XYZ file of N, CA and C in Angstrom:
675
model
N -3.564 -7.301 -7.603
C -4.649 -7.878 -6.824
C -5.923 -7.057 -7.026
N -7.031 -7.721 -7.286
C -8.289 -7.010 -7.520
C -8.865 -6.479 -6.214
N -9.642 -5.422 -6.324
C -10.292 -4.835 -5.160
C -11.352 -5.780 -4.603
N -11.591 -5.687 -3.290
C -12.724 -6.385 -2.692
C -13.985 -5.630 -3.117
N -14.726 -6.196 -4.041
C -15.888 -5.465 -4.558
C -16.838 -6.405 -5.288
N -18.130 -6.024 -5.260
C -19.149 -6.726 -6.032
C -19.469 -5.893 -7.272
N -19.510 -6.561 -8.420
C -19.866 -5.902 -9.675
C -21.195 -6.477 -10.167
N -21.989 -5.611 -10.770
C -23.332 -5.978 -11.213
C -23.536 -5.539 -12.655
N -24.190 -6.384 -13.444
C -24.519 -6.000 -14.815
C -25.931 -6.446 -15.142
N -26.684 -5.563 -15.790
C -28.025 -5.900 -16.248
C -27.935 -6.419 -17.670
N -28.526 -7.581 -17.903
C -28.427 -8.236 -19.202
C -29.329 -7.546 -20.228
N -28.767 -7.286 -21.385
C -29.539 -6.763 -22.511
C -30.099 -7.966 -23.274
N -31.348 -8.315 -22.982
C -31.958 -9.491 -23.596
C -32.212 -9.308 -25.094
N -32.117 -8.053 -25.572
C -32.347 -7.796 -26.999
C -31.037 -7.682 -27.781
N -29.939 -8.124 -27.200
C -28.635 -8.066 -27.850
C -28.706 -8.697 -29.241
N -28.193 -7.985 -30.236
C -28.278 -8.494 -31.610
C -27.413 -9.746 -31.772
N -27.748 -10.565 -32.736
C -27.014 -11.815 -32.969
C -25.568 -11.542 -33.348
N -25.329 -10.481 -34.120
C -23.962 -10.145 -34.541
C -23.100 -9.780 -33.331
N -23.645 -8.942 -32.462
C -22.907 -8.542 -31.257
C -22.688 -9.753 -30.358
N -23.732 -10.554 -30.205
C -23.654 -11.762 -29.381
C -22.538 -12.690 -29.862
N -22.479 -12.935 -31.153
C -21.453 -13.825 -31.710
C -20.063 -13.235 -31.509
N -19.953 -11.922 -31.631
C -18.660 -11.279 -31.417
C -18.181 -11.414 -29.984
N -19.111 -11.273 -29.037
C -18.753 -11.391 -27.627
C -18.406 -12.829 -27.247
N -19.041 -13.793 -27.901
C -18.710 -15.195 -27.640
C -17.234 -15.475 -27.915
N -16.673 -14.748 -28.863
C -15.269 -14.937 -29.206
C -14.306 -14.472 -28.135
N -14.814 -13.774 -27.124
C -13.961 -13.245 -26.053
C -13.883 -14.173 -24.845
N -14.722 -15.214 -24.808
C -14.765 -16.069 -23.627
C -14.137 -17.438 -23.922
N -14.075 -18.280 -22.902
C -13.437 -19.587 -23.045
C -14.216 -20.475 -24.007
N -13.509 -21.411 -24.624
C -14.157 -22.335 -25.552
C -15.218 -23.165 -24.842
N -14.933 -23.563 -23.580
C -15.896 -24.363 -22.825
C -17.221 -23.636 -22.652
N -17.161 -22.369 -22.222
C -18.400 -21.618 -22.025
C -19.024 -21.187 -23.338
N -18.201 -21.009 -24.362
C -18.743 -20.671 -25.688
C -19.624 -21.810 -26.190
N -19.145 -23.043 -26.047
C -19.935 -24.196 -26.468
C -21.149 -24.396 -25.562
N -20.977 -24.100 -24.284
C -22.093 -24.192 -23.347
C -23.203 -23.234 -23.748
N -22.830 -22.005 -24.108
C -23.814 -21.011 -24.545
C -24.581 -21.496 -25.766
N -23.890 -22.142 -26.675
C -24.536 -22.589 -27.907
C -25.449 -23.792 -27.689
N -25.262 -24.490 -26.564
C -26.121 -25.640 -26.271
C -27.408 -25.254 -25.554
N -27.447 -24.061 -24.973
C -28.642 -23.654 -24.244
C -29.845 -23.555 -25.187
N -30.985 -23.995 -24.697
C -32.221 -23.911 -25.471
C -32.721 -22.477 -25.536
N -32.577 -21.745 -24.398
C -33.077 -20.379 -24.325
C -31.913 -19.387 -24.325
N -32.045 -18.334 -25.120
C -30.953 -17.376 -25.262
C -30.645 -16.663 -23.950
N -31.675 -16.438 -23.111
C -31.411 -15.740 -21.850
C -30.438 -16.524 -20.969
N -30.495 -17.855 -21.018
C -29.546 -18.667 -20.248
C -28.135 -18.505 -20.796
N -28.024 -18.461 -22.113
C -26.718 -18.254 -22.746
C -26.157 -16.883 -22.390
N -27.010 -15.872 -22.361
C -26.566 -14.517 -22.043
C -26.065 -14.420 -20.607
N -26.698 -15.133 -19.689
C -26.240 -15.105 -18.287
C -24.832 -15.683 -18.169
N -24.582 -16.784 -18.853
C -23.248 -17.381 -18.838
C -22.239 -16.454 -19.512
N -22.626 -15.885 -20.637
C -21.755 -14.965 -21.373
C -21.388 -13.762 -20.516
N -22.383 -13.127 -19.932
C -22.140 -11.936 -19.116
C -21.234 -12.257 -17.924
N -21.464 -13.412 -17.288
C -20.666 -13.761 -16.122
C -19.185 -13.829 -16.444
N -18.838 -14.517 -17.532
C -17.417 -14.616 -17.871
C -16.865 -13.296 -18.389
N -17.661 -12.546 -19.132
C -17.191 -11.241 -19.616
C -16.896 -10.292 -18.453
N -17.752 -10.315 -17.419
C -17.508 -9.470 -16.244
C -16.192 -9.852 -15.576
N -15.983 -11.151 -15.398
C -14.747 -11.640 -14.795
C -13.540 -11.162 -15.586
N -13.571 -11.370 -16.878
C -12.439 -10.998 -17.714
C -12.229 -9.483 -17.740
N -13.312 -8.722 -17.771
C -13.220 -7.259 -17.783
C -12.470 -6.749 -16.546
N -12.813 -7.271 -15.389
C -12.169 -6.816 -14.149
C -10.709 -7.266 -14.095
N -10.423 -8.504 -14.475
C -9.047 -8.997 -14.452
C -8.157 -8.227 -15.420
N -8.680 -7.951 -16.604
C -7.917 -7.184 -17.589
C -7.667 -5.766 -17.086
N -8.707 -5.143 -16.523
C -8.596 -3.754 -16.098
C -7.758 -3.554 -14.852
N -7.839 -4.469 -13.903
C -7.155 -4.256 -12.622
C -5.805 -4.963 -12.518
N -5.589 -6.016 -13.290
C -4.330 -6.748 -13.199
C -3.471 -6.594 -14.450
N -3.925 -5.735 -15.361
C -3.164 -5.440 -16.580
C -2.852 -6.705 -17.380
N -3.817 -7.625 -17.407
C -3.665 -8.848 -18.187
C -4.239 -8.654 -19.581
N -3.827 -9.502 -20.486
C -4.467 -9.577 -21.791
C -5.535 -10.658 -21.714
N -6.641 -10.445 -22.398
C -7.745 -11.392 -22.307
C -7.313 -12.813 -22.658
N -6.466 -12.945 -23.689
C -6.054 -14.277 -24.130
C -5.135 -14.974 -23.120
N -4.625 -14.229 -22.127
C -3.763 -14.823 -21.103
C -4.570 -15.473 -19.975
N -5.859 -15.191 -19.920
C -6.685 -15.655 -18.802
C -7.237 -17.045 -19.093
N -6.819 -18.014 -18.272
C -7.323 -19.387 -18.412
C -8.129 -19.731 -17.163
N -9.403 -20.008 -17.346
C -10.287 -20.317 -16.226
C -10.313 -21.820 -15.996
N -9.979 -22.218 -14.768
C -9.960 -23.624 -14.391
C -11.054 -23.889 -13.370
N -11.234 -25.149 -12.990
C -12.250 -25.493 -11.997
C -11.637 -26.367 -10.908
N -12.068 -26.095 -9.653
C -11.593 -26.865 -8.525
C -12.289 -28.217 -8.437
N -11.991 -28.944 -7.359
C -12.503 -30.300 -7.169
C -14.017 -30.368 -7.290
N -14.720 -29.368 -6.756
C -16.183 -29.390 -6.739
C -16.783 -28.501 -7.829
N -15.929 -27.992 -8.733
C -16.446 -27.222 -9.863
C -16.366 -25.717 -9.735
N -15.827 -25.210 -8.599
C -15.733 -23.754 -8.452
C -14.626 -23.225 -9.359
N -14.928 -22.223 -10.206
C -13.913 -21.702 -11.131
C -12.855 -20.861 -10.424
N -11.653 -20.876 -10.982
C -10.560 -20.041 -10.479
C -9.581 -19.815 -11.619
N -8.706 -18.830 -11.436
C -7.643 -18.566 -12.414
C -6.320 -18.814 -11.712
N -5.590 -19.821 -12.150
C -4.366 -20.243 -11.471
C -3.296 -19.155 -11.497
N -2.636 -18.989 -10.342
C -1.513 -18.071 -10.261
C -1.873 -16.628 -9.987
N -3.170 -16.314 -9.886
C -3.563 -14.926 -9.642
C -3.815 -14.684 -8.159
N -3.421 -13.521 -7.646
C -3.625 -13.199 -6.231
C -5.023 -12.665 -5.968
N -6.027 -13.334 -6.488
C -7.396 -12.855 -6.296
C -8.359 -14.026 -6.361
N -9.490 -13.886 -5.680
C -10.554 -14.887 -5.699
C -11.813 -14.225 -6.251
N -12.704 -15.019 -6.825
C -13.928 -14.456 -7.393
C -15.045 -15.476 -7.328
N -16.266 -14.980 -7.478
C -17.431 -15.851 -7.541
C -18.511 -15.144 -8.348
N -19.242 -15.909 -9.163
C -20.238 -15.361 -10.079
C -21.610 -15.947 -9.776
N -22.654 -15.128 -9.907
C -24.022 -15.596 -9.727
C -24.930 -14.822 -10.671
N -26.033 -15.447 -11.068
C -26.981 -14.742 -11.937
C -28.398 -15.194 -11.650
N -29.327 -14.292 -11.911
C -30.753 -14.577 -11.743
C -31.538 -13.521 -12.502
N -32.581 -13.954 -13.174
C -33.413 -12.986 -13.899
C -32.604 -12.185 -14.894
N -32.647 -10.861 -14.756
C -31.968 -9.967 -15.692
C -30.592 -9.524 -15.221
N -30.086 -10.069 -14.125
C -28.834 -9.568 -13.554
C -27.789 -10.653 -13.341
N -26.537 -10.217 -13.447
C -25.383 -11.059 -13.136
C -24.508 -10.294 -12.160
N -24.001 -10.972 -11.132
C -23.069 -10.345 -10.194
C -21.772 -11.144 -10.171
N -20.689 -10.445 -9.896
C -19.386 -11.077 -9.745
C -18.689 -10.409 -8.574
N -18.295 -11.194 -7.569
C -17.615 -10.678 -6.389
C -16.138 -11.038 -6.462
N -15.285 -10.074 -6.179
C -13.840 -10.286 -6.138
C -13.345 -10.076 -4.718
N -12.286 -10.794 -4.357
C -11.758 -10.679 -3.005
C -10.309 -11.129 -2.943
N -9.615 -10.671 -1.908
C -8.246 -11.110 -1.661
C -8.249 -12.480 -0.982
N -9.429 -12.932 -0.537
C -9.582 -14.244 0.071
C -10.815 -14.914 -0.533
N -11.059 -16.172 -0.162
C -12.213 -16.885 -0.712
C -13.499 -16.080 -0.504
N -14.392 -16.154 -1.475
C -15.631 -15.378 -1.421
C -16.755 -16.169 -2.089
N -17.971 -15.969 -1.614
C -19.140 -16.574 -2.227
C -20.234 -15.532 -2.357
N -20.923 -15.502 -3.491
C -21.984 -14.523 -3.696
C -23.167 -15.200 -4.368
N -24.371 -14.743 -4.031
C -25.566 -15.267 -4.684
C -26.566 -14.149 -4.886
N -27.201 -14.145 -6.046
C -28.292 -13.216 -6.337
C -29.506 -14.028 -6.732
N -30.673 -13.632 -6.236
C -31.916 -14.300 -6.601
C -32.999 -13.266 -6.822
N -33.820 -13.495 -7.826
C -34.984 -12.653 -8.053
C -36.074 -13.086 -7.087
N -36.619 -12.142 -6.341
C -37.665 -12.456 -5.374
C -38.977 -12.619 -6.120
N -39.460 -13.838 -6.159
C -40.703 -14.120 -6.876
C -41.462 -15.212 -6.142
N -42.715 -15.384 -6.497
C -43.552 -16.356 -5.790
C -42.933 -17.753 -5.849
N -42.931 -18.422 -4.693
C -42.344 -19.744 -4.596
C -43.107 -20.537 -3.540
N -43.145 -21.830 -3.689
C -43.784 -22.691 -2.704
C -42.893 -22.750 -1.471
N -43.337 -22.155 -0.382
C -42.506 -22.077 0.821
C -42.301 -23.431 1.484
N -43.010 -24.453 1.021
C -42.764 -25.804 1.523
C -41.374 -26.301 1.124
N -40.748 -25.606 0.171
C -39.362 -25.918 -0.179
C -38.483 -25.791 1.062
N -38.788 -24.776 1.875
C -38.007 -24.554 3.095
C -38.168 -25.718 4.064
N -39.382 -26.256 4.159
C -39.620 -27.390 5.051
C -38.820 -28.607 4.610
N -38.659 -28.742 3.300
C -37.961 -29.910 2.752
C -36.446 -29.782 2.817
N -35.928 -28.563 2.571
C -34.485 -28.407 2.410
C -33.787 -27.653 3.543
N -34.500 -26.790 4.269
C -33.875 -26.017 5.340
C -33.863 -26.816 6.636
N -33.179 -26.298 7.642
C -33.220 -26.931 8.956
C -34.573 -26.634 9.607
N -34.907 -27.389 10.640
C -36.171 -27.182 11.347
C -36.224 -25.782 11.938
N -35.099 -25.304 12.502
C -35.060 -23.969 13.099
C -35.310 -22.896 12.040
N -34.698 -23.038 10.880
C -34.894 -22.054 9.812
C -36.350 -22.046 9.353
N -36.943 -23.224 9.239
C -38.333 -23.310 8.809
C -39.255 -22.667 9.837
N -38.992 -22.896 11.111
C -39.803 -22.292 12.169
C -39.650 -20.778 12.179
N -38.424 -20.296 11.961
C -38.191 -18.845 11.893
C -38.932 -18.229 10.711
N -38.981 -18.962 9.600
C -39.704 -18.484 8.422
C -41.195 -18.349 8.725
N -41.774 -19.363 9.354
C -43.202 -19.333 9.689
C -43.525 -18.267 10.726
N -42.528 -17.875 11.516
C -42.736 -16.856 12.549
C -42.856 -15.448 11.952
N -42.464 -15.300 10.692
C -42.590 -14.000 10.029
C -44.054 -13.747 9.678
N -44.419 -12.476 9.546
C -45.766 -12.170 9.083
C -45.901 -12.681 7.643
N -47.111 -12.924 7.221
C -47.336 -13.486 5.890
C -46.711 -12.630 4.805
N -46.754 -11.308 4.969
C -46.218 -10.407 3.959
C -44.686 -10.395 3.928
N -44.061 -10.881 5.003
C -42.596 -10.863 5.090
C -41.952 -12.198 4.718
N -42.753 -13.249 4.635
C -42.174 -14.588 4.490
C -41.395 -14.781 3.193
N -41.905 -14.251 2.103
C -41.228 -14.453 0.824
C -39.840 -13.816 0.846
N -39.762 -12.582 1.302
C -38.482 -11.894 1.372
C -37.530 -12.605 2.337
N -38.059 -13.089 3.450
C -37.236 -13.796 4.429
C -36.714 -15.102 3.834
N -37.556 -15.788 3.085
C -37.144 -17.027 2.426
C -35.935 -16.776 1.537
N -35.995 -15.715 0.719
C -34.887 -15.448 -0.192
C -33.653 -14.919 0.531
N -33.849 -14.273 1.679
C -32.700 -13.900 2.502
C -31.955 -15.149 2.956
N -32.710 -16.124 3.456
C -32.105 -17.387 3.889
C -31.488 -18.134 2.709
N -32.228 -18.217 1.625
C -31.763 -18.994 0.472
C -30.440 -18.443 -0.063
N -30.356 -17.121 -0.239
C -29.131 -16.537 -0.789
C -27.973 -16.635 0.202
N -28.264 -16.534 1.496
C -27.209 -16.724 2.496
C -26.637 -18.133 2.403
N -27.518 -19.105 2.306
C -27.075 -20.498 2.238
C -26.274 -20.746 0.953
N -26.755 -20.200 -0.148
C -26.038 -20.354 -1.419
C -24.659 -19.688 -1.357
N -24.590 -18.489 -0.780
C -23.311 -17.777 -0.723
C -22.298 -18.554 0.123
N -22.770 -19.173 1.210
C -21.882 -19.964 2.062
C -21.400 -21.225 1.345
N -22.309 -21.915 0.680
C -21.921 -23.120 -0.052
C -20.936 -22.792 -1.166
N -21.130 -21.652 -1.810
C -20.230 -21.255 -2.882
C -18.883 -20.805 -2.324
N -18.897 -20.148 -1.175
C -17.636 -19.781 -0.519
C -16.821 -21.037 -0.222
N -17.478 -22.078 0.249
C -16.790 -23.309 0.625
C -16.163 -24.018 -0.561
N -16.658 -23.706 -1.764
C -16.171 -24.366 -2.967
C -16.928 -25.637 -3.288
N -17.807 -26.077 -2.383
C -18.519 -27.338 -2.591
C -19.872 -27.161 -3.265
N -20.417 -25.957 -3.222
C -21.692 -25.707 -3.873
C -22.772 -26.653 -3.384
N -23.563 -27.187 -4.317
C -24.684 -28.048 -3.957
C -24.250 -29.434 -3.480
N -22.939 -29.684 -3.444
C -22.459 -30.926 -2.834
C -22.583 -30.851 -1.305
N -22.847 -29.654 -0.774
C -23.068 -29.465 0.654
C -24.581 -29.437 0.907
N -25.130 -30.378 1.680
C -26.583 -30.393 1.923
C -27.077 -29.094 2.561
N -28.200 -28.593 2.088
C -28.744 -27.326 2.586
C -29.105 -27.372 4.068
N -29.408 -28.564 4.582
C -29.807 -28.665 5.986
C -28.654 -29.104 6.897
N -27.403 -29.049 6.381
C -26.251 -29.423 7.193
C -25.704 -28.250 7.997
N -26.307 -27.084 7.836
C -25.922 -25.874 8.575
C -27.150 -24.981 8.651
N -27.097 -23.981 9.510
C -28.297 -23.179 9.750
C -27.957 -21.707 9.940
N -28.859 -20.845 9.458
C -28.718 -19.398 9.648
C -29.823 -18.875 10.555
N -29.452 -17.880 11.343
C -30.427 -17.131 12.138
C -30.274 -15.659 11.795
N -31.376 -15.008 11.472
C -31.370 -13.586 11.126
C -32.183 -12.838 12.175
N -31.530 -11.930 12.870
C -32.215 -11.142 13.900
C -31.835 -9.688 13.711
N -32.783 -8.899 13.192
C -32.467 -7.509 12.896
C -31.420 -7.453 11.799
N -30.329 -6.778 12.081
C -29.244 -6.710 11.104
C -28.162 -7.741 11.349
N -28.363 -8.620 12.333
C -27.356 -9.630 12.672
C -27.644 -10.958 11.985
N -26.605 -11.542 11.411
C -26.715 -12.835 10.739
C -25.772 -13.813 11.419
N -26.309 -14.934 11.892
C -25.502 -15.935 12.578
C -25.554 -17.257 11.819
N -24.382 -17.857 11.641
C -24.270 -19.153 10.993
C -23.935 -20.212 12.034
N -24.653 -21.318 11.992
C -24.360 -22.447 12.875
C -23.928 -23.623 12.012
N -22.630 -23.976 12.112
C -22.086 -25.118 11.386
C -20.938 -25.677 12.229
N -21.129 -26.833 12.809
C -20.143 -27.401 13.735
C -18.822 -27.724 13.028
N -18.843 -27.866 11.710
C -17.625 -28.208 10.969
C -16.796 -26.986 10.592
N -17.367 -25.795 10.750
C -16.680 -24.569 10.322
C -15.586 -24.175 11.305
N -14.398 -23.897 10.775
C -13.261 -23.507 11.611
C -12.922 -22.026 11.495
N -13.453 -21.363 10.484
C -13.095 -19.970 10.225
C -14.207 -19.012 10.641
N -13.817 -17.761 10.870
C -14.785 -16.713 11.175
C -15.270 -16.105 9.863
N -16.569 -16.165 9.643
C -17.135 -15.640 8.410
C -18.037 -14.450 8.677
N -18.173 -13.619 7.650
C -19.041 -12.445 7.724
C -20.000 -12.502 6.533
N -21.245 -12.148 6.795
C -22.277 -12.190 5.761
C -22.872 -10.803 5.586
N -23.017 -10.407 4.341
C -23.558 -9.089 4.015
C -24.668 -9.264 2.988
N -25.691 -8.412 3.082
C -26.828 -8.526 2.176
C -27.232 -7.162 1.618
N -27.789 -7.203 0.417
C -28.303 -6.001 -0.228
C -29.498 -6.407 -1.084
N -30.496 -5.542 -1.168
C -31.658 -5.826 -2.009
C -31.972 -4.613 -2.874
N -32.501 -4.865 -4.072
C -32.851 -3.794 -5.000
C -33.796 -4.342 -6.044
N -34.748 -3.563 -6.465
C -35.639 -3.861 -7.601
C -36.133 -5.309 -7.618
N -36.486 -5.851 -6.451
C -37.006 -7.206 -6.408
C -35.952 -8.291 -6.450
N -34.706 -7.958 -6.146
C -33.620 -8.926 -6.112
C -32.941 -8.899 -4.741
N -32.407 -10.038 -4.341
C -31.676 -10.160 -3.090
C -30.264 -10.662 -3.390
N -29.266 -9.994 -2.814
C -27.871 -10.407 -2.945
C -27.325 -10.733 -1.565
N -26.615 -11.860 -1.442
C -25.918 -12.204 -0.206
C -24.466 -12.520 -0.522
N -23.589 -12.110 0.393
C -22.152 -12.298 0.239
C -21.601 -13.006 1.457
N -20.706 -13.965 1.239
C -19.993 -14.667 2.311
C -18.507 -14.380 2.156
N -17.874 -13.909 3.231
C -16.473 -13.505 3.163
C -15.790 -13.680 4.512
N -14.481 -13.769 4.498
C -13.704 -13.787 5.744
C -13.230 -12.389 6.101
N -13.592 -11.399 5.283
C -13.126 -10.021 5.475
C -14.254 -9.178 6.051
N -14.124 -8.787 7.309
C -15.189 -8.038 7.978
C -15.454 -6.698 7.310
N -14.404 -6.067 6.788
C -14.541 -4.729 6.202
C -14.891 -4.759 4.719
N -15.267 -5.927 4.193
C -15.603 -6.019 2.767
C -16.717 -5.018 2.451
N -16.501 -4.122 1.484
C -17.516 -3.094 1.181
C -18.720 -3.661 0.451
N -19.893 -3.122 0.747
C -21.109 -3.601 0.102
C -21.570 -2.680 -1.017
N -20.790 -1.634 -1.307
C -21.161 -0.797 -2.443
C -20.936 -1.606 -3.718
N -21.918 -1.569 -4.608
C -21.918 -2.418 -5.796
C -21.673 -1.559 -7.034
N -20.696 -1.950 -7.835
C -20.334 -1.186 -9.029
C -20.997 -1.795 -10.265
N -21.619 -0.957 -11.068
C -22.315 -1.424 -12.268
C -21.377 -1.443 -13.474
N -21.463 -2.526 -14.236
C -20.699 -2.669 -15.477
C -21.694 -2.881 -16.615
N -21.522 -2.169 -17.714
C -22.407 -2.328 -18.865
C -21.774 -3.265 -19.894
N -22.558 -3.724 -20.817
C -22.046 -4.599 -21.869
C -21.024 -3.866 -22.734
N -21.181 -2.549 -22.862
C -20.217 -1.755 -23.617
C -18.860 -1.763 -22.921
N -18.876 -1.726 -21.587
C -17.627 -1.776 -20.820
C -16.878 -3.083 -21.057
N -17.634 -4.163 -21.231
C -17.025 -5.486 -21.316
C -16.571 -5.856 -22.720
N -16.756 -4.991 -23.682
C -16.341 -5.275 -25.058
C -14.909 -4.785 -25.253
N -13.930 -5.512 -24.647
C -12.546 -5.024 -24.728
C -12.022 -5.126 -26.150
């Protein structure tokens, strides 16, 4: 069983074509073809890194061989590996990819904090979330927006439904260090954890209160099994 932990890798956007092609041979045929269809190499690298991180941790912690790992998808598209006593979730943004592992269902999201039209919140968030956003000082609104956005993404990914779950069908309230989720359909007790660094925001959704927020870095050299 893999440890409850978040792993982070910074993408080497200057990766040589020879190395890139070699690493493609380590991932699933589906994602290999997906990488080759991308118009921009950075998009291909994000997909490549995500699967390499997953495989690196499974090989290292569960003593599997890379060729034994078959990645499947659930009803709503969430990936899983059948028969393994572990859950995982992958997210990427900008120059970084994260992968969260857990003994129970988990959802993780990373977003680069950058200028965005905050009217997106009016269109997609609940009225309460939008009002809370406007209540922030002007200098705090952007960061607060991405706190909400990543929380919502992490919850949707935890559920396995992803964007099939409307963004305004549930609501978050952030007060100090406390995060509250309001969803009348939810039957389980969830815990949300957040971390920010170098202009990025990470949010995690888990059923494990003691899930550690220390993040372990993995390099591309580590993932070249």
